Tab-separated table of C-alpha atoms and ligand atoms in Angstrom:
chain	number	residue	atom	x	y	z
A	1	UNK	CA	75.509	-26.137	9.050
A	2	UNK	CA	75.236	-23.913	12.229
A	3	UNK	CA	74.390	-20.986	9.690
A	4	UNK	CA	71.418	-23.278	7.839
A	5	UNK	CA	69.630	-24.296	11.200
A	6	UNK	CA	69.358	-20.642	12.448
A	7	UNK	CA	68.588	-19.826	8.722
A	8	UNK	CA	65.697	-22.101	9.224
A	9	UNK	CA	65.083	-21.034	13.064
A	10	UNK	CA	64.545	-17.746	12.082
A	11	UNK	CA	62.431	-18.221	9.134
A	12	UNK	CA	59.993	-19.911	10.974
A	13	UNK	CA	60.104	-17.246	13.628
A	14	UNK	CA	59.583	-14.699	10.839
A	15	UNK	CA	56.728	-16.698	9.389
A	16	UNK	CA	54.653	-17.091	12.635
A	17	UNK	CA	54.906	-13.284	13.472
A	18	UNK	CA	52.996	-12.856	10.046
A	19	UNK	CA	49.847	-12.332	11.029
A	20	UNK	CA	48.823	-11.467	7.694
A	21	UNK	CA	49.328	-13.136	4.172
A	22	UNK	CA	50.720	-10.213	2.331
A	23	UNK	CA	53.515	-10.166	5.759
A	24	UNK	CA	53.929	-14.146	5.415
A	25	UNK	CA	54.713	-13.410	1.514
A	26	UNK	CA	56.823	-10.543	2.290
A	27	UNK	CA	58.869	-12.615	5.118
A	28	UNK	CA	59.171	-15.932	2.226
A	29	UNK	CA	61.178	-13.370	-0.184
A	30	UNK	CA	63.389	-12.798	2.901
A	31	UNK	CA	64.411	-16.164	2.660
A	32	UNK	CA	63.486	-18.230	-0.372
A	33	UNK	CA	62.393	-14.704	-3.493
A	34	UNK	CA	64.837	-14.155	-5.656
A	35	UNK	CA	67.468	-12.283	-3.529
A	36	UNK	CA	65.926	-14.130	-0.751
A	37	UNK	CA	68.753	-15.457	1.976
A	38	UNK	CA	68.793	-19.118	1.081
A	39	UNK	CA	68.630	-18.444	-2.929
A	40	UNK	CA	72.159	-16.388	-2.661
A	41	UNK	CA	73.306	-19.331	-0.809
A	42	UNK	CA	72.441	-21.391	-3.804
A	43	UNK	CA	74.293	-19.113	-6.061
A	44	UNK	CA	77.537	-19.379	-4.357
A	45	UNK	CA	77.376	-22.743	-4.827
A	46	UNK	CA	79.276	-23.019	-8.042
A	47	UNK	CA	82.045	-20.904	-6.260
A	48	UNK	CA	82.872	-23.828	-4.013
A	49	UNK	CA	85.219	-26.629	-4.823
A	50	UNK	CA	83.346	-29.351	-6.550
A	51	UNK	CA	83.953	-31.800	-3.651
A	52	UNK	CA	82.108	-29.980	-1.155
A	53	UNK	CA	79.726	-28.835	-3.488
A	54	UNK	CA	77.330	-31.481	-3.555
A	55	UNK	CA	77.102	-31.924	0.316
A	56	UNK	CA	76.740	-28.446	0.829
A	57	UNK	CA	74.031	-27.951	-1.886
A	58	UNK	CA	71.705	-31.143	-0.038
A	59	UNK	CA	72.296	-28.849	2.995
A	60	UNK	CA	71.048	-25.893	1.470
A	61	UNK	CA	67.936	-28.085	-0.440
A	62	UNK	CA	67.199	-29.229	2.970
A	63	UNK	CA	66.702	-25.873	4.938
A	64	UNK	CA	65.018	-24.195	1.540
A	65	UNK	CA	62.501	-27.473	1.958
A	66	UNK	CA	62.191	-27.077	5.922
A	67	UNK	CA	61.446	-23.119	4.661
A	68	UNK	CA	58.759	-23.815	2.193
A	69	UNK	CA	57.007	-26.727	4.805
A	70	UNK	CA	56.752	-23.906	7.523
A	71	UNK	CA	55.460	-21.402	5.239
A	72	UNK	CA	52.687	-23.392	3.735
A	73	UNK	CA	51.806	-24.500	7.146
A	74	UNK	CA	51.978	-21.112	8.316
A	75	UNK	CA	49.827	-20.310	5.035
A	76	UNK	CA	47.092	-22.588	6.172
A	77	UNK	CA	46.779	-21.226	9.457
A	78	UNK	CA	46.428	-17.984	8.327
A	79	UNK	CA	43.980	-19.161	5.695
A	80	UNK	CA	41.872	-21.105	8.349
A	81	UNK	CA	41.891	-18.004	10.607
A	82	UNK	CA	40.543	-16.005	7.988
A	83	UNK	CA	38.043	-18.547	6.902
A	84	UNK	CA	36.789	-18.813	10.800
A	85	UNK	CA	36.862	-15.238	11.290
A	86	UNK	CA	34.307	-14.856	8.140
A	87	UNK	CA	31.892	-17.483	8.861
A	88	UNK	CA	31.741	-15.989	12.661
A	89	UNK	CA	30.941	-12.709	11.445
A	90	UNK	CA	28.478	-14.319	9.181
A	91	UNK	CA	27.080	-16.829	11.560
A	92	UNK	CA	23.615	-17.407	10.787
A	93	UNK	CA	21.646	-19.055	13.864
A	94	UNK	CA	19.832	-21.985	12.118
A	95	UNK	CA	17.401	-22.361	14.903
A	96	UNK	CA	15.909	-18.843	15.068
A	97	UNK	CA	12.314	-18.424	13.363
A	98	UNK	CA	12.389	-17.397	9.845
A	99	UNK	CA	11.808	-13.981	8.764
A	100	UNK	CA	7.888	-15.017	7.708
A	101	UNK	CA	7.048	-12.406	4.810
A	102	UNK	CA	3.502	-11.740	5.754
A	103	UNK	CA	0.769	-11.506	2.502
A	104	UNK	CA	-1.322	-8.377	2.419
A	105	UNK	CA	-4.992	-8.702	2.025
A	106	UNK	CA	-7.774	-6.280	0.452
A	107	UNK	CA	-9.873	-4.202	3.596
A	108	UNK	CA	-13.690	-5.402	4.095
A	109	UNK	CA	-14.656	-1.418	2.505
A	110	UNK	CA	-12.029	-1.758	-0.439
A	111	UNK	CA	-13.750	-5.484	-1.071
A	112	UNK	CA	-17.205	-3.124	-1.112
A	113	UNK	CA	-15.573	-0.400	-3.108
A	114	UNK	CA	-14.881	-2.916	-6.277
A	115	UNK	CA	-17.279	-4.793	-5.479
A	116	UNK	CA	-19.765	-1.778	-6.485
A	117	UNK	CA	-17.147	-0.597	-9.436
A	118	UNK	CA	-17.857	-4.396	-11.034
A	119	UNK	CA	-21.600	-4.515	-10.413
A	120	UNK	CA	-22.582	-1.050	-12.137
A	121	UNK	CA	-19.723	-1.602	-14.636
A	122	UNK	CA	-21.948	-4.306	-15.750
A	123	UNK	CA	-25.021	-2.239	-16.321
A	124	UNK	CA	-23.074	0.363	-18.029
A	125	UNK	CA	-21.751	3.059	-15.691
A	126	UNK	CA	-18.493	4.812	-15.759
A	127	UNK	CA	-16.353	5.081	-12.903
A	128	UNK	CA	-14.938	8.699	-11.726
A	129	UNK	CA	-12.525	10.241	-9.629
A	130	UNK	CA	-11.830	13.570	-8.041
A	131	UNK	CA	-10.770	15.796	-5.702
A	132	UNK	CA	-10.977	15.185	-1.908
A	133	UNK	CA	-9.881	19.263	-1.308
A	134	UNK	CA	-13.201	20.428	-2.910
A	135	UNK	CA	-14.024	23.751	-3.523
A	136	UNK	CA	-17.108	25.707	-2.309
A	137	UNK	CA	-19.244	25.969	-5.229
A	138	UNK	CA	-19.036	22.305	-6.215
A	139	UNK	CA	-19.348	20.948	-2.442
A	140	UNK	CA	-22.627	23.000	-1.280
A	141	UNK	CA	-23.279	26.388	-3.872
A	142	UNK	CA	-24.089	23.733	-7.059
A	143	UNK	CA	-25.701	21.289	-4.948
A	144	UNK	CA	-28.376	23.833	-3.660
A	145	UNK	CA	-26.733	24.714	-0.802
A	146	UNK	CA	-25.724	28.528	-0.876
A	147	UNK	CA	-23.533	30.281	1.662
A	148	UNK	CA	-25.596	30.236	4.916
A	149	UNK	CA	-28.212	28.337	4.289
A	150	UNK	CA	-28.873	26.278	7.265
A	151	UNK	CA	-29.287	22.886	5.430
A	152	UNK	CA	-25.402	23.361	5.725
A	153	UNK	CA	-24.983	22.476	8.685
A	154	UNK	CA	-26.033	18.469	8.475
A	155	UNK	CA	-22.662	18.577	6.651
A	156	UNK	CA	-20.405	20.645	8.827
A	157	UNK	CA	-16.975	19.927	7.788
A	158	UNK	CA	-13.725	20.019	7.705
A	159	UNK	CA	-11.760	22.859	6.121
A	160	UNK	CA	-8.020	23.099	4.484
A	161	UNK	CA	-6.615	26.703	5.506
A	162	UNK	CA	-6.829	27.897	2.272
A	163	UNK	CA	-9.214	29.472	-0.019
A	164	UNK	CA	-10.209	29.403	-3.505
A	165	UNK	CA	-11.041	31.496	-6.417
A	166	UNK	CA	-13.957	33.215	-4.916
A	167	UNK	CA	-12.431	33.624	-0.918
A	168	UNK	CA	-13.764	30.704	0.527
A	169	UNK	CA	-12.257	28.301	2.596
A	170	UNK	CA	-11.357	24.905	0.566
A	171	UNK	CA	-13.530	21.836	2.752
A	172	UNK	CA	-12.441	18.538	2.603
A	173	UNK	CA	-15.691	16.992	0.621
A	174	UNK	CA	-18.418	15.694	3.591
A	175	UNK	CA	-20.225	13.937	0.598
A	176	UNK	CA	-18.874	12.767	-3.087
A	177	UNK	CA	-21.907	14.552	-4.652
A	178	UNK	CA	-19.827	17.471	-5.942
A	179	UNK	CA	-18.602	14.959	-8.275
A	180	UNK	CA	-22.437	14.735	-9.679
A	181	UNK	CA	-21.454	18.059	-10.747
A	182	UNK	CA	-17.928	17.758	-12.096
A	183	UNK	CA	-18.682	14.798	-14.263
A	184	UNK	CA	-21.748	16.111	-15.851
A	185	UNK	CA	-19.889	19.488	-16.702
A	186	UNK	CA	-17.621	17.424	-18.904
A	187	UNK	CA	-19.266	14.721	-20.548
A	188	UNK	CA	-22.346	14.625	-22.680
A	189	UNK	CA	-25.914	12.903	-21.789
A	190	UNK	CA	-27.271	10.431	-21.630
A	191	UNK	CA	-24.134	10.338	-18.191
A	192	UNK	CA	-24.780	7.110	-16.264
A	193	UNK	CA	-21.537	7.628	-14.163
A	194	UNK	CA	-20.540	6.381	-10.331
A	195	UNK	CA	-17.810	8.044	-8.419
A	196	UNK	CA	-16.667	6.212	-4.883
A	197	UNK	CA	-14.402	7.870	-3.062
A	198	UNK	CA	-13.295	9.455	0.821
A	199	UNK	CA	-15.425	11.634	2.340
A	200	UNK	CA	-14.683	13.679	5.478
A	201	UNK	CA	-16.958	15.074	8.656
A	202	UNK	CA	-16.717	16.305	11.374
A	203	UNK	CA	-18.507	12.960	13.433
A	204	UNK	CA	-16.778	9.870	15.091
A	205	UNK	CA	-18.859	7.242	17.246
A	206	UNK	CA	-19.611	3.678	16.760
A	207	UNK	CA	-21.024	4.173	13.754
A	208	UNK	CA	-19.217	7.384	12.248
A	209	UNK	CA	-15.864	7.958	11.702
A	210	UNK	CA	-14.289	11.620	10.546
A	211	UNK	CA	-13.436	9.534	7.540
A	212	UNK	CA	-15.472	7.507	5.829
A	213	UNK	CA	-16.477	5.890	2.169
A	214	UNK	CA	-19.149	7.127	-0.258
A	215	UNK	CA	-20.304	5.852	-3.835
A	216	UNK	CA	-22.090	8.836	-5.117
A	217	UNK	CA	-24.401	7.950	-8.744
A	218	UNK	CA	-25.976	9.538	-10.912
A	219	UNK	CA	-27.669	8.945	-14.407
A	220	UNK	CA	-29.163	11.568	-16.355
A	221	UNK	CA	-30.852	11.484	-19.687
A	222	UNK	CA	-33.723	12.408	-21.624
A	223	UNK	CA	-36.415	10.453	-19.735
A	224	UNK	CA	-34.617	9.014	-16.646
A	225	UNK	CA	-37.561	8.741	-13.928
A	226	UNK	CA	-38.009	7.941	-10.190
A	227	UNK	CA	-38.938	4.482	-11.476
A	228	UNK	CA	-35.196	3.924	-13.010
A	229	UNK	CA	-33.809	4.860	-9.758
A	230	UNK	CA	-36.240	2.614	-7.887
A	231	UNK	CA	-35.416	-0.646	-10.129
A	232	UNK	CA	-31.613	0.301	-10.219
A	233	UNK	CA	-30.738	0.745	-6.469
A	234	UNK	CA	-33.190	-2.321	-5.941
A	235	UNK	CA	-31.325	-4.601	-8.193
A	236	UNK	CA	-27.794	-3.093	-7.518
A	237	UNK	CA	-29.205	-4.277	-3.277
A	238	UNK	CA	-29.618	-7.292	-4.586
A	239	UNK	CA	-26.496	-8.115	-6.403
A	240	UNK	CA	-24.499	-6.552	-3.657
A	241	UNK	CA	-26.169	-8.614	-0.913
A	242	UNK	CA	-26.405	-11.589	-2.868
A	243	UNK	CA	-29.923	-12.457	-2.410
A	244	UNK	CA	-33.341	-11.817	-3.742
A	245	UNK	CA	-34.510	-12.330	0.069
A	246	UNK	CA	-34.515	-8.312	0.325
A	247	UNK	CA	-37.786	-5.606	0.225
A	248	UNK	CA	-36.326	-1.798	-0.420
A	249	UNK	CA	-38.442	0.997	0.581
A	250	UNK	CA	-38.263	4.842	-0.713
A	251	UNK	CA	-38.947	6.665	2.855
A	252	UNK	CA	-39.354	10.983	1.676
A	253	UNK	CA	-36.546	12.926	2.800
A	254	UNK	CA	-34.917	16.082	2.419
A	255	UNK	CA	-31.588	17.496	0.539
A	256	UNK	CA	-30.494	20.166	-1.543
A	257	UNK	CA	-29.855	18.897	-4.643
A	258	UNK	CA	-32.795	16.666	-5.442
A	259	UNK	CA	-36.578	16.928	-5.982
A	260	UNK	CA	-38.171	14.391	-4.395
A	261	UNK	CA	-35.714	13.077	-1.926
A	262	UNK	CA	-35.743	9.552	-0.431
A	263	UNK	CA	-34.295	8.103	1.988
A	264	UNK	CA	-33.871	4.211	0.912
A	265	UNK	CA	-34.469	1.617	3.418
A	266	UNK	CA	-34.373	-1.994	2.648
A	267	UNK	CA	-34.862	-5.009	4.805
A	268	UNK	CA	-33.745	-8.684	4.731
A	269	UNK	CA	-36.689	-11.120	4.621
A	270	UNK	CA	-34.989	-14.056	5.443
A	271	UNK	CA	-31.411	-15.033	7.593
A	272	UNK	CA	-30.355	-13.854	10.847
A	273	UNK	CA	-31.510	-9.942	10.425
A	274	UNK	CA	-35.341	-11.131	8.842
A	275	UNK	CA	-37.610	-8.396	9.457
A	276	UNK	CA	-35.689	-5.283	10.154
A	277	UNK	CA	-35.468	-1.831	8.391
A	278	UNK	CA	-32.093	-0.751	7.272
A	279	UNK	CA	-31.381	2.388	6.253
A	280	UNK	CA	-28.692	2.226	3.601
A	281	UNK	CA	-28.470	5.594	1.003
A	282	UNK	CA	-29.845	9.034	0.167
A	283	UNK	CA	-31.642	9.650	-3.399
A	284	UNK	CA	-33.558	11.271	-5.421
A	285	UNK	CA	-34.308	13.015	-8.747
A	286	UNK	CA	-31.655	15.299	-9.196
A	287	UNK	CA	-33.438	18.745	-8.823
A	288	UNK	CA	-33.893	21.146	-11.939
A	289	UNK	CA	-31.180	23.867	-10.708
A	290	UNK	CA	-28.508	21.469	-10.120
A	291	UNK	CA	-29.296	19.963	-14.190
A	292	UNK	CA	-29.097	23.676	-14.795
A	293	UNK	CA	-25.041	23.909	-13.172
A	294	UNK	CA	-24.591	20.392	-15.051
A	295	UNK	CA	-24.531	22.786	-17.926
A	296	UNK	CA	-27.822	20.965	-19.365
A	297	UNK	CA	-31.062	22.190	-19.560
A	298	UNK	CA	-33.685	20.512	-17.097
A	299	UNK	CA	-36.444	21.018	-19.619
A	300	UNK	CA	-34.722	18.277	-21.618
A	301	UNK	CA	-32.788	16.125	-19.523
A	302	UNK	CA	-33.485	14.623	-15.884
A	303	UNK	CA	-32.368	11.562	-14.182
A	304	UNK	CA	-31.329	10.193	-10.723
A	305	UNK	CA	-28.863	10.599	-7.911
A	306	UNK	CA	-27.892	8.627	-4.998
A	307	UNK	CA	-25.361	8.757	-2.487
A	308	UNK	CA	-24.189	5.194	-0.070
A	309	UNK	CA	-22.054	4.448	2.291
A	310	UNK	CA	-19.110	1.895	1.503
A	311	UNK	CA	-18.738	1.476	5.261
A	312	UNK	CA	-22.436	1.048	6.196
A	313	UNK	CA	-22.873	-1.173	3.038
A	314	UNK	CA	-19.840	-3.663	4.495
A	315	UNK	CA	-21.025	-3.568	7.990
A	316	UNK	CA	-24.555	-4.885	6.771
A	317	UNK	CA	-22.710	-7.138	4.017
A	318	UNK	CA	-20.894	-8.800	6.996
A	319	UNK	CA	-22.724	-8.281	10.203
A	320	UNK	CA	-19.813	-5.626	11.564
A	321	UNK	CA	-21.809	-3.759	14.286
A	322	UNK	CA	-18.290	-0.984	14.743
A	323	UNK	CA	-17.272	0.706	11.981
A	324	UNK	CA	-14.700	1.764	13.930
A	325	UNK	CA	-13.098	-1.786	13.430
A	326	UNK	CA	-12.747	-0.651	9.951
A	327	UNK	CA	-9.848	1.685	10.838
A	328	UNK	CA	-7.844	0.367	14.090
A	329	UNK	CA	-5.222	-1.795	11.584
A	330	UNK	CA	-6.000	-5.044	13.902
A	331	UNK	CA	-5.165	-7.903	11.922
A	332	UNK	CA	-7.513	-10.750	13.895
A	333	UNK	CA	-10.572	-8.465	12.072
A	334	UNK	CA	-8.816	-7.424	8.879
A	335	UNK	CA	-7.515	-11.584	8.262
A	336	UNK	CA	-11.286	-12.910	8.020
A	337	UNK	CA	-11.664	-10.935	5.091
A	338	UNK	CA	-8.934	-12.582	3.283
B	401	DAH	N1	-24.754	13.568	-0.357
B	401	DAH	C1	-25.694	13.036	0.587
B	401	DAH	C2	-25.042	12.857	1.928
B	401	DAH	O1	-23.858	12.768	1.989
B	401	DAH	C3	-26.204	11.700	0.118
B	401	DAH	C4	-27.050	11.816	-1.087
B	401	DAH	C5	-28.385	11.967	-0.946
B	401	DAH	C6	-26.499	11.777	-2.339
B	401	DAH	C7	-29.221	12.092	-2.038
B	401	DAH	C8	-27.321	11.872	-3.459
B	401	DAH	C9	-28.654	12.026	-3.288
B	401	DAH	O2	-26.836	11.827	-4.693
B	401	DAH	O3	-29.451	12.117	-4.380
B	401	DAH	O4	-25.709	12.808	2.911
């Protein structure tokens, strides 16, 4: 009797040292597995007189029973410990603010940039990409512009430090019109084509930036006049702006590649800005020698070019007076767009 008590004593000593399941279970075949201490007691049962046998096997059934209550008790502890132990390293504080998964929005000169894609989609234009890393020939050389010639230098750029084929340093485009000339070089006429993309100069105030937007187009066929160029960029104002409340003007200007050369101004003749000149895009017809490095001959074919700013087009779209708003990333300006 003695012998079962301390059996008992010690099992439940054994079972709260476990301070792990697989040392609980290990500690259990001690006492109640199949050589356990208690189960060989069991066996030498049917060596005993059978007098004595019965008491002594209640005895035994007792301590095995006071055995298995301490180990499941012990078994839920352990459980419960583990249990707390996982949702405290998984504690999740109900009361902190969520994690809010902010939605992005389309920037003001992006809105601009399809905005022009979908409006001269609609009258027939292809879109075109290219190259921001220009080469020489196609930036200034094709356009009119040889080596040092001095109208150069209203386009003083920005240079990779590397040159091309012909050992000239590789600019970062100042303008998209070199695409007037990659475009034409690989499609046929009539090419009514637009090609927005980044430009880069060297210029940053209020309202330049070192980078900035252009849509440069161009449409050149058999009999594509000054007049074409004046109803186009007149009705592609209008759509853009929204309003027939607009007057466009064709001031002369100068560049390379075209022959005459405007400047195009337009002014709003009603709203807030009523009665002010805006100037908005270069233009012109695009001059014989630069039909000639389309790869066409300018006896036959002429047309138009014209080259805008995205940025100066979304500053006037939305009354913005600092382009420089366009690139600081604050979300107060960027959010009213969207
Ligand atoms: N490339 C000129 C610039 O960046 C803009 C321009 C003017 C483009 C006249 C044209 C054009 O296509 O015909 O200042």
């Amino acid at each position: 009797m003695q012998e079962l008590t301390e059996l008992v004593e010690s099992a439940q000593r054994d079972f709260a040292q476990a301070e792990q399941p697989a040392a609980l279970e290990d500690a259990k075949a001690r006492y109640i597995g199949k050589t356990g201490r208690i189960t060989m007691l069991m066996k030498e049962l049917g060596k005993l007189p059978a007098e004595e046998r019965r008491a002594r096997g209640q005895q035994i059934n007792s301590a095995k029973q006071q055995i298995e209550a301490a180990l499941n008790a012990r078994r839920e502890q352990l459980a419960e410990a583990a249990l707390a132990k996982k949702l405290e390293s998984e504690a999740i504080d109900v009361t902190l603010p969520g994690r809010l998964r902010s939605e992005g929005g389309i920037h003001p000169v992006m809105r601009t940039w399809m905005r022009i894609e979908e409006i001269f989609r609609s009258i027939g234009f292809d879109v075109a990409d290219g190259p921001e890393i220009e080469n020489d020939w196609f930036s200034f050389t094709s356009l009119g512009n040889p080596p040092d010639h001095p109208a150069r230098s209203m386009q003083d750029t920005f240079y990779v430090d590397r040159n091309d084929d012909d050992g000239r340093p590789l600019p970062l485009r100042p303008h998209t019109s070199p695409m007037q000339v990659r475009y034409a070089r690989t499609h046929e006429p009539p090419i009514k084509v637009i090609a927005p993309g980044r430009t880069y100069r060297v210029d940053s105030d209020a309202t330049h930036s070192p980078m900035f937007h252009q849509v440069e187009g161009l449409w050149i066929g058999e009999n594509v006049s000054f007049t074409d160029l004046k109803g186009v960029y007149s009705d592609f104002l209008r759509c853009f702006f929204e309003t027939n409340d607009l007057v466009v003007r064709f001031r002369p200007s100068y560049f390379p590649f075209t022959e005459p050369s405007v400047e195009v101004d337009m002014m709003f003749t009603s709203g807030a800005r009523k009665g002010k000149w805006l100037e908005i895009s270069g233009a012109g017809e695009v001059h014989p020698n630069v039909v000639r490095n389309f790869g066409l001959d300018p006896e036959k074919y002429m047309g138009f070019a014209f080259g805008s700013g995205l940025e100066r087009l979304t500053m006037l779209r939305y009354g913005i007076d600092d382009l420089r708003l366009f690139f600081e990333g604050d979300l107060r300006f960027l959010r009213q767009f969207n």
